[in-house]
């Protein structure tokens, strides 16, 4: 297939580009490089530095590359930043994807894989989360993705040939097993990379956000899914899409690890000292989030291969140890 990957210079997009190419697909990448890294884009892919707001240029790329399917990863992804600057989130994530859909309509491209998030559920009614649960986001980031899900349902209802799948990610972690691609966020706020940067001496300390949650050890529990497993699910979903499909899948490993368990894992894997301090809760963090990923298993024949936290952390450690300055080396 000819696939356009939007956000292909980012953490998840760059891993997806690599897997698509390895599976024999032809890939074009668009990315405005506001958060991504040109060096993360596989050289076998055609690269266009382009913003999703540029509908006309996007249409041109779609037509010239005879694109069959689009994977849309391009997004801003910090919950805290979205609270401080909601317009940036609605503009980039929601309006940007609408611009992409308009370009797809003009170019006659009928298949889309759209990165959604478990943040669209907000504070969950219960765990594990299933796809049919109430969606009530608690941040502009979550709403910006929820809005796109809404738009996609309405657009698909109006065009019976259009098909989309919206995987809802849990906590994406890890790095390419061969050590060649990884995570390089600026600033870095996610737990595993922050701990690994501290292990390298690049952070002075790591703060545990809250120790009084109603969980066995008092810290939050999250479902950490390996980035390569996540990308495999995208390709399986893309291959399964039929005209008229409107699919949603929770992508996670199906169980969670607490913040303390993740810290213990990082200490085991790195064998380094990490200064830890215990602080108050971070606003908007639900106590426990983990997926019921049965629907993806049933319908796509997919399940996560990396389910042990030491294994997931180990791949990320290899990346950070070999690329302490990320892609800027
Ligand atoms: N966390 C923490 N210290 C940090 C970063 C994260 O205690 O420096 C906690 C956070 O409160 C959450 C979990 O680790 O419970 C995962 O957070 P992350 O930011 O990695 O992902 P999120 O769940 O917010 O998408």
Short mmCIF file of C-alpha atoms and ligand atoms in Angstrom, two decimals:
data_model
loop_
_atom_site.label_atom_id
_atom_site.label_comp_id
_atom_site.label_asym_id
_atom_site.label_seq_id
_atom_site.Cartn_x
_atom_site.Cartn_y
_atom_site.Cartn_z
CA UNK A 1 0.00 0.00 0.00
CA UNK A 2 1.00 3.65 -0.38
CA UNK A 3 0.81 5.15 3.10
CA UNK A 4 1.11 8.77 4.20
CA UNK A 5 2.36 9.07 7.78
CA UNK A 6 1.56 12.44 9.36
CA UNK A 7 3.86 13.09 12.30
CA UNK A 8 6.35 10.52 11.01
CA UNK A 9 9.26 12.39 12.63
CA UNK A 10 7.80 11.95 16.11
CA UNK A 11 8.29 9.19 18.65
CA UNK A 12 5.48 6.84 17.61
CA UNK A 13 5.27 7.97 13.98
CA UNK A 14 8.97 7.25 13.33
CA UNK A 15 8.59 3.68 14.61
CA UNK A 16 5.47 3.22 12.45
CA UNK A 17 7.32 4.48 9.35
CA UNK A 18 10.09 1.95 9.92
CA UNK A 19 7.66 -0.95 10.36
CA UNK A 20 5.58 0.02 7.33
CA UNK A 21 8.70 0.13 5.15
CA UNK A 22 9.94 -3.19 6.52
CA UNK A 23 6.54 -4.71 5.71
CA UNK A 24 6.91 -3.62 2.07
CA UNK A 25 4.69 -0.53 2.00
CA UNK A 26 5.66 2.71 0.25
CA UNK A 27 5.76 5.57 2.73
CA UNK A 28 5.59 9.36 2.52
CA UNK A 29 6.01 11.41 5.69
CA UNK A 30 4.73 14.87 6.53
CA UNK A 31 5.80 16.59 9.72
CA UNK A 32 6.13 20.27 10.62
CA UNK A 33 9.08 19.37 12.92
CA UNK A 34 7.67 21.49 15.74
CA UNK A 35 8.23 18.50 18.05
CA UNK A 36 9.62 15.81 15.74
CA UNK A 37 13.17 15.22 14.47
CA UNK A 38 14.11 14.98 10.80
CA UNK A 39 16.84 12.48 11.81
CA UNK A 40 14.16 10.10 13.08
CA UNK A 41 12.62 9.70 9.62
CA UNK A 42 13.74 6.56 7.81
CA UNK A 43 15.66 7.55 4.68
CA UNK A 44 13.63 5.16 2.56
CA UNK A 45 10.56 7.38 3.07
CA UNK A 46 9.82 10.56 1.10
CA UNK A 47 9.81 13.45 3.58
CA UNK A 48 7.84 16.72 3.39
CA UNK A 49 8.20 19.43 6.02
CA UNK A 50 4.59 20.50 6.08
CA UNK A 51 1.95 21.63 8.56
CA UNK A 52 -1.41 19.89 8.60
CA UNK A 53 -3.05 23.31 8.26
CA UNK A 54 -1.74 23.46 4.70
CA UNK A 55 -4.65 21.63 3.07
CA UNK A 56 -3.60 22.39 -0.52
CA UNK A 57 -0.03 21.08 -0.09
CA UNK A 58 -1.31 18.01 1.73
CA UNK A 59 -3.72 17.31 -1.12
CA UNK A 60 -0.83 17.57 -3.53
CA UNK A 61 1.25 15.03 -1.57
CA UNK A 62 -1.71 12.64 -1.35
CA UNK A 63 -2.32 12.81 -5.10
CA UNK A 64 1.32 12.65 -6.18
CA UNK A 65 2.05 9.63 -3.98
CA UNK A 66 -1.19 7.81 -4.91
CA UNK A 67 -1.85 7.41 -1.20
CA UNK A 68 -4.20 4.56 -0.21
CA UNK A 69 -4.19 5.10 3.54
CA UNK A 70 -3.18 7.84 5.98
CA UNK A 71 -1.80 7.29 9.48
CA UNK A 72 -2.26 10.46 11.53
CA UNK A 73 0.15 10.73 14.49
CA UNK A 74 0.86 14.48 14.26
CA UNK A 75 -0.28 16.00 17.55
CA UNK A 76 0.69 17.92 20.66
CA UNK A 77 0.53 15.53 23.60
CA UNK A 78 1.19 17.26 26.94
CA UNK A 79 -1.81 17.36 29.26
CA UNK A 80 -0.40 20.24 31.35
CA UNK A 81 0.49 22.32 28.28
CA UNK A 82 -3.03 21.77 26.94
CA UNK A 83 -4.49 23.29 30.11
CA UNK A 84 -2.23 26.35 29.76
CA UNK A 85 -2.69 26.74 25.99
CA UNK A 86 -5.89 25.00 24.88
CA UNK A 87 -6.05 26.82 21.55
CA UNK A 88 -2.74 25.27 20.48
CA UNK A 89 -4.26 21.84 21.13
CA UNK A 90 -7.57 22.44 19.35
CA UNK A 91 -5.73 24.09 16.47
CA UNK A 92 -3.03 21.43 15.98
CA UNK A 93 -4.87 18.30 17.00
CA UNK A 94 -8.48 18.98 16.04
CA UNK A 95 -8.35 21.59 13.28
CA UNK A 96 -5.16 20.01 11.88
CA UNK A 97 -6.91 16.65 11.47
CA UNK A 98 -9.96 18.32 9.90
CA UNK A 99 -7.63 19.98 7.37
CA UNK A 100 -6.14 16.56 6.66
CA UNK A 101 -9.62 15.06 6.15
CA UNK A 102 -10.49 17.82 3.69
CA UNK A 103 -7.30 17.10 1.77
CA UNK A 104 -8.12 13.37 1.81
CA UNK A 105 -11.63 14.07 0.49
CA UNK A 106 -10.27 16.19 -2.39
CA UNK A 107 -7.63 13.57 -3.20
CA UNK A 108 -10.13 10.69 -2.92
CA UNK A 109 -8.28 8.92 -0.07
CA UNK A 110 -10.75 6.84 1.94
CA UNK A 111 -8.74 5.16 4.72
CA UNK A 112 -7.45 6.69 7.94
CA UNK A 113 -5.73 5.38 11.07
CA UNK A 114 -6.05 8.10 13.71
CA UNK A 115 -4.05 8.16 16.97
CA UNK A 116 -6.50 8.57 19.79
CA UNK A 117 -5.92 8.19 23.47
CA UNK A 118 -7.23 6.73 26.70
CA UNK A 119 -7.34 10.40 27.82
CA UNK A 120 -10.68 10.54 25.96
CA UNK A 121 -12.18 8.48 28.82
CA UNK A 122 -11.13 10.93 31.53
CA UNK A 123 -11.62 9.59 35.06
CA UNK A 124 -12.68 5.99 34.32
CA UNK A 125 -15.92 4.52 35.66
CA UNK A 126 -14.00 1.31 36.39
CA UNK A 127 -10.91 -0.61 35.24
CA UNK A 128 -9.92 -2.24 33.00
CA UNK A 129 -11.25 0.15 30.38
CA UNK A 130 -13.35 -1.14 27.51
CA UNK A 131 -14.08 0.78 24.33
CA UNK A 132 -17.77 1.29 25.10
CA UNK A 133 -17.20 3.11 28.39
CA UNK A 134 -18.31 6.69 28.89
CA UNK A 135 -15.89 9.23 27.42
CA UNK A 136 -15.59 12.36 29.52
CA UNK A 137 -12.09 13.84 29.07
CA UNK A 138 -10.61 15.93 31.88
CA UNK A 139 -8.11 17.97 29.83
CA UNK A 140 -8.11 20.03 26.63
CA UNK A 141 -5.68 17.44 25.25
CA UNK A 142 -8.24 14.67 25.81
CA UNK A 143 -11.04 16.81 24.37
CA UNK A 144 -8.96 17.74 21.31
CA UNK A 145 -8.71 14.02 20.47
CA UNK A 146 -12.32 13.32 21.48
CA UNK A 147 -13.45 16.05 19.05
CA UNK A 148 -11.66 14.29 16.20
CA UNK A 149 -13.34 10.98 17.10
CA UNK A 150 -16.68 12.83 16.90
CA UNK A 151 -15.79 14.39 13.53
CA UNK A 152 -14.71 10.99 12.18
CA UNK A 153 -18.00 9.35 13.16
CA UNK A 154 -19.98 12.12 11.45
CA UNK A 155 -17.79 12.15 8.36
CA UNK A 156 -18.01 8.37 8.02
CA UNK A 157 -21.81 8.57 8.34
CA UNK A 158 -21.88 11.02 5.43
CA UNK A 159 -19.54 9.01 3.19
CA UNK A 160 -20.13 5.24 3.16
CA UNK A 161 -16.83 4.60 1.37
CA UNK A 162 -14.75 6.28 4.10
CA UNK A 163 -13.21 3.96 6.70
CA UNK A 164 -11.30 4.80 9.84
CA UNK A 165 -9.78 3.17 12.87
CA UNK A 166 -8.97 5.13 16.02
CA UNK A 167 -6.65 3.23 18.35
CA UNK A 168 -6.79 4.66 21.87
CA UNK A 169 -3.33 4.47 23.37
CA UNK A 170 -2.47 3.82 26.96
CA UNK A 171 1.10 4.74 28.11
CA UNK A 172 3.38 4.23 25.14
CA UNK A 173 6.93 3.35 26.19
CA UNK A 174 10.14 1.66 25.08
CA UNK A 175 12.16 2.04 21.91
CA UNK A 176 13.05 0.10 18.78
CA UNK A 177 14.56 -3.20 19.91
CA UNK A 178 17.58 -2.66 17.64
CA UNK A 179 18.35 0.62 19.46
CA UNK A 180 18.12 2.80 16.36
CA UNK A 181 14.99 4.80 17.18
CA UNK A 182 13.70 6.13 20.47
CA UNK A 183 12.05 8.84 22.43
CA UNK A 184 13.31 12.44 22.32
CA UNK A 185 10.73 14.82 23.78
CA UNK A 186 11.66 18.37 24.76
CA UNK A 187 10.80 18.89 27.52
CA UNK A 188 10.57 15.28 28.71
CA UNK A 189 7.82 14.70 31.26
CA UNK A 190 6.96 11.02 30.96
CA UNK A 191 7.87 8.72 33.82
CA UNK A 192 10.15 6.14 32.16
CA UNK A 193 12.27 8.59 30.11
CA UNK A 194 12.54 10.98 33.06
CA UNK A 195 13.84 8.12 35.24
CA UNK A 196 16.29 7.02 32.55
CA UNK A 197 17.57 10.56 32.08
CA UNK A 198 18.08 10.73 35.85
CA UNK A 199 19.99 7.44 35.70
CA UNK A 200 22.29 9.13 33.15
CA UNK A 201 22.72 12.13 35.45
CA UNK A 202 20.72 14.38 33.12
CA UNK A 203 18.02 15.08 35.73
CA UNK A 204 18.87 15.96 39.32
CA UNK A 205 15.97 14.03 40.81
CA UNK A 206 12.63 12.46 39.99
CA UNK A 207 9.49 13.38 41.89
CA UNK A 208 6.82 10.76 42.49
CA UNK A 209 3.52 12.56 42.01
CA UNK A 210 1.39 11.30 44.89
CA UNK A 211 1.70 8.37 47.30
CA UNK A 212 -1.83 8.42 48.72
CA UNK A 213 -3.78 6.93 45.83
CA UNK A 214 -6.17 4.03 46.53
CA UNK A 215 -3.76 1.49 45.01
CA UNK A 216 -1.73 -1.26 46.75
CA UNK A 217 1.42 0.90 47.14
CA UNK A 218 -0.28 4.32 47.01
CA UNK A 219 1.14 5.35 43.61
CA UNK A 220 -0.67 5.54 40.28
CA UNK A 221 -1.02 2.48 38.08
CA UNK A 222 -0.63 2.74 34.30
CA UNK A 223 -0.62 0.33 31.36
CA UNK A 224 2.75 0.67 29.58
CA UNK A 225 2.60 -0.57 25.99
CA UNK A 226 5.75 -1.01 23.93
CA UNK A 227 5.94 1.34 20.95
CA UNK A 228 6.70 -1.49 18.51
CA UNK A 229 3.69 -3.50 19.68
CA UNK A 230 1.57 -0.39 19.28
CA UNK A 231 2.78 0.14 15.70
CA UNK A 232 2.12 -3.51 14.83
CA UNK A 233 -1.49 -2.99 15.91
CA UNK A 234 -1.74 0.01 13.58
CA UNK A 235 -0.59 -2.00 10.60
CA UNK A 236 -2.96 -4.86 11.47
CA UNK A 237 -5.80 -2.33 11.77
CA UNK A 238 -4.91 -0.69 8.48
CA UNK A 239 -4.89 -4.06 6.73
CA UNK A 240 -8.27 -4.96 8.22
CA UNK A 241 -10.08 -1.75 7.20
CA UNK A 242 -13.07 -2.21 4.89
CA UNK A 243 -15.16 0.58 3.33
CA UNK A 244 -17.55 2.01 5.91
CA UNK A 245 -15.61 0.74 8.93
CA UNK A 246 -15.63 2.89 12.05
CA UNK A 247 -13.40 1.11 14.55
CA UNK A 248 -12.05 1.97 17.99
CA UNK A 249 -9.50 -0.11 19.87
CA UNK A 250 -7.91 0.21 23.26
CA UNK A 251 -4.20 -0.55 22.89
CA UNK A 252 -2.47 -1.62 26.06
CA UNK A 253 -0.96 -4.76 27.54
CA UNK A 254 -4.00 -5.34 29.74
CA UNK A 255 -2.46 -4.80 33.14
CA UNK A 256 -0.75 -1.99 34.95
CA UNK A 257 2.42 -1.16 36.87
CA UNK A 258 2.57 1.35 39.70
CA UNK A 259 4.98 4.29 39.68
CA UNK A 260 6.97 2.52 42.42
CA UNK A 261 7.12 -0.69 40.37
CA UNK A 262 8.40 1.27 37.38
CA UNK A 263 11.08 2.92 39.54
CA UNK A 264 12.17 -0.51 40.85
CA UNK A 265 12.35 -1.77 37.29
CA UNK A 266 14.49 1.17 36.15
CA UNK A 267 16.84 0.61 39.11
CA UNK A 268 17.19 -3.09 38.19
CA UNK A 269 17.69 -2.47 34.48
CA UNK A 270 20.13 0.43 34.73
CA UNK A 271 21.95 -0.57 37.94
CA UNK A 272 22.41 3.17 38.59
CA UNK A 273 21.41 5.41 41.47
CA UNK A 274 18.39 7.67 40.97
CA UNK A 275 17.51 10.39 43.50
CA UNK A 276 13.77 10.04 44.18
CA UNK A 277 11.60 12.47 46.11
CA UNK A 278 7.96 12.04 47.07
CA UNK A 279 5.67 14.94 46.21
CA UNK A 280 1.99 15.76 46.00
CA UNK A 281 -0.40 14.48 43.37
CA UNK A 282 -0.27 15.97 39.86
CA UNK A 283 -3.60 17.53 38.83
CA UNK A 284 -5.73 15.38 36.57
CA UNK A 285 -4.00 12.01 37.20
CA UNK A 286 -6.54 9.17 37.66
CA UNK A 287 -5.39 6.55 40.19
CA UNK A 288 -5.53 3.60 37.84
CA UNK A 289 -5.69 3.25 34.05
CA UNK A 290 -5.28 -0.02 32.25
CA UNK A 291 -6.80 -1.42 29.12
CA UNK A 292 -9.01 -4.28 28.29
CA UNK A 293 -7.48 -4.94 24.86
CA UNK A 294 -9.65 -7.98 24.05
CA UNK A 295 -11.34 -6.26 21.12
CA UNK A 296 -8.02 -5.71 19.32
CA UNK A 297 -7.03 -9.31 20.07
CA UNK A 298 -10.35 -10.66 18.80
CA UNK A 299 -10.74 -8.52 15.68
CA UNK A 300 -7.13 -7.90 14.64
CA UNK A 301 -5.44 -11.00 16.00
CA UNK A 302 -3.07 -8.62 17.80
CA UNK A 303 -1.69 -8.72 21.29
CA UNK A 304 1.28 -7.08 22.95
CA UNK A 305 4.49 -9.12 22.88
CA UNK A 306 6.37 -6.98 25.42
CA UNK A 307 4.42 -7.38 28.64
CA UNK A 308 7.20 -7.36 31.25
CA UNK A 309 8.16 -3.95 32.51
CA UNK A 310 11.90 -4.78 32.65
CA UNK A 311 11.80 -5.73 28.98
CA UNK A 312 10.02 -2.49 28.00
CA UNK A 313 12.34 -0.36 30.15
CA UNK A 314 15.36 -2.28 28.80
CA UNK A 315 14.68 -1.22 25.20
CA UNK A 316 14.27 2.41 26.28
CA UNK A 317 17.50 2.23 28.33
CA UNK A 318 19.47 1.00 25.31
CA UNK A 319 18.27 4.04 23.34
CA UNK A 320 18.98 6.58 26.11
CA UNK A 321 22.39 5.13 26.94
CA UNK A 322 23.50 5.22 23.30
CA UNK A 323 21.82 8.57 22.48
CA UNK A 324 22.02 10.69 25.64
CA UNK A 325 21.45 13.82 23.53
CA UNK A 326 18.63 12.24 21.55
CA UNK A 327 18.57 12.99 17.84
CA UNK A 328 20.68 16.12 18.16
CA UNK A 329 23.99 14.22 18.12
N1 LIG B 1 4.86 10.42 37.17
C1 LIG B 1 5.60 10.72 38.30
N2 LIG B 1 6.72 11.50 38.16
C2 LIG B 1 7.12 12.00 36.95
C3 LIG B 1 6.37 11.69 35.81
C4 LIG B 1 5.24 10.91 35.95
O1 LIG B 1 5.27 10.29 39.40
O2 LIG B 1 8.14 12.72 36.89
C5 LIG B 1 3.66 9.58 37.29
C6 LIG B 1 2.38 10.26 36.84
O3 LIG B 1 1.80 10.97 37.91
C7 LIG B 1 1.55 9.08 36.38
C8 LIG B 1 2.58 8.07 35.85
O4 LIG B 1 3.82 8.49 36.42
O5 LIG B 1 0.89 8.49 37.45
C9 LIG B 1 2.73 8.12 34.35
O6 LIG B 1 2.89 9.48 33.95
P1 LIG B 1 3.33 9.92 32.49
O7 LIG B 1 3.50 11.41 32.53
O8 LIG B 1 4.50 9.10 32.08
O9 LIG B 1 2.12 9.50 31.56
P2 LIG B 1 0.54 9.86 31.66
O10 LIG B 1 -0.07 8.73 32.45
O11 LIG B 1 0.39 11.19 32.29
O12 LIG B 1 0.11 9.83 30.24
#
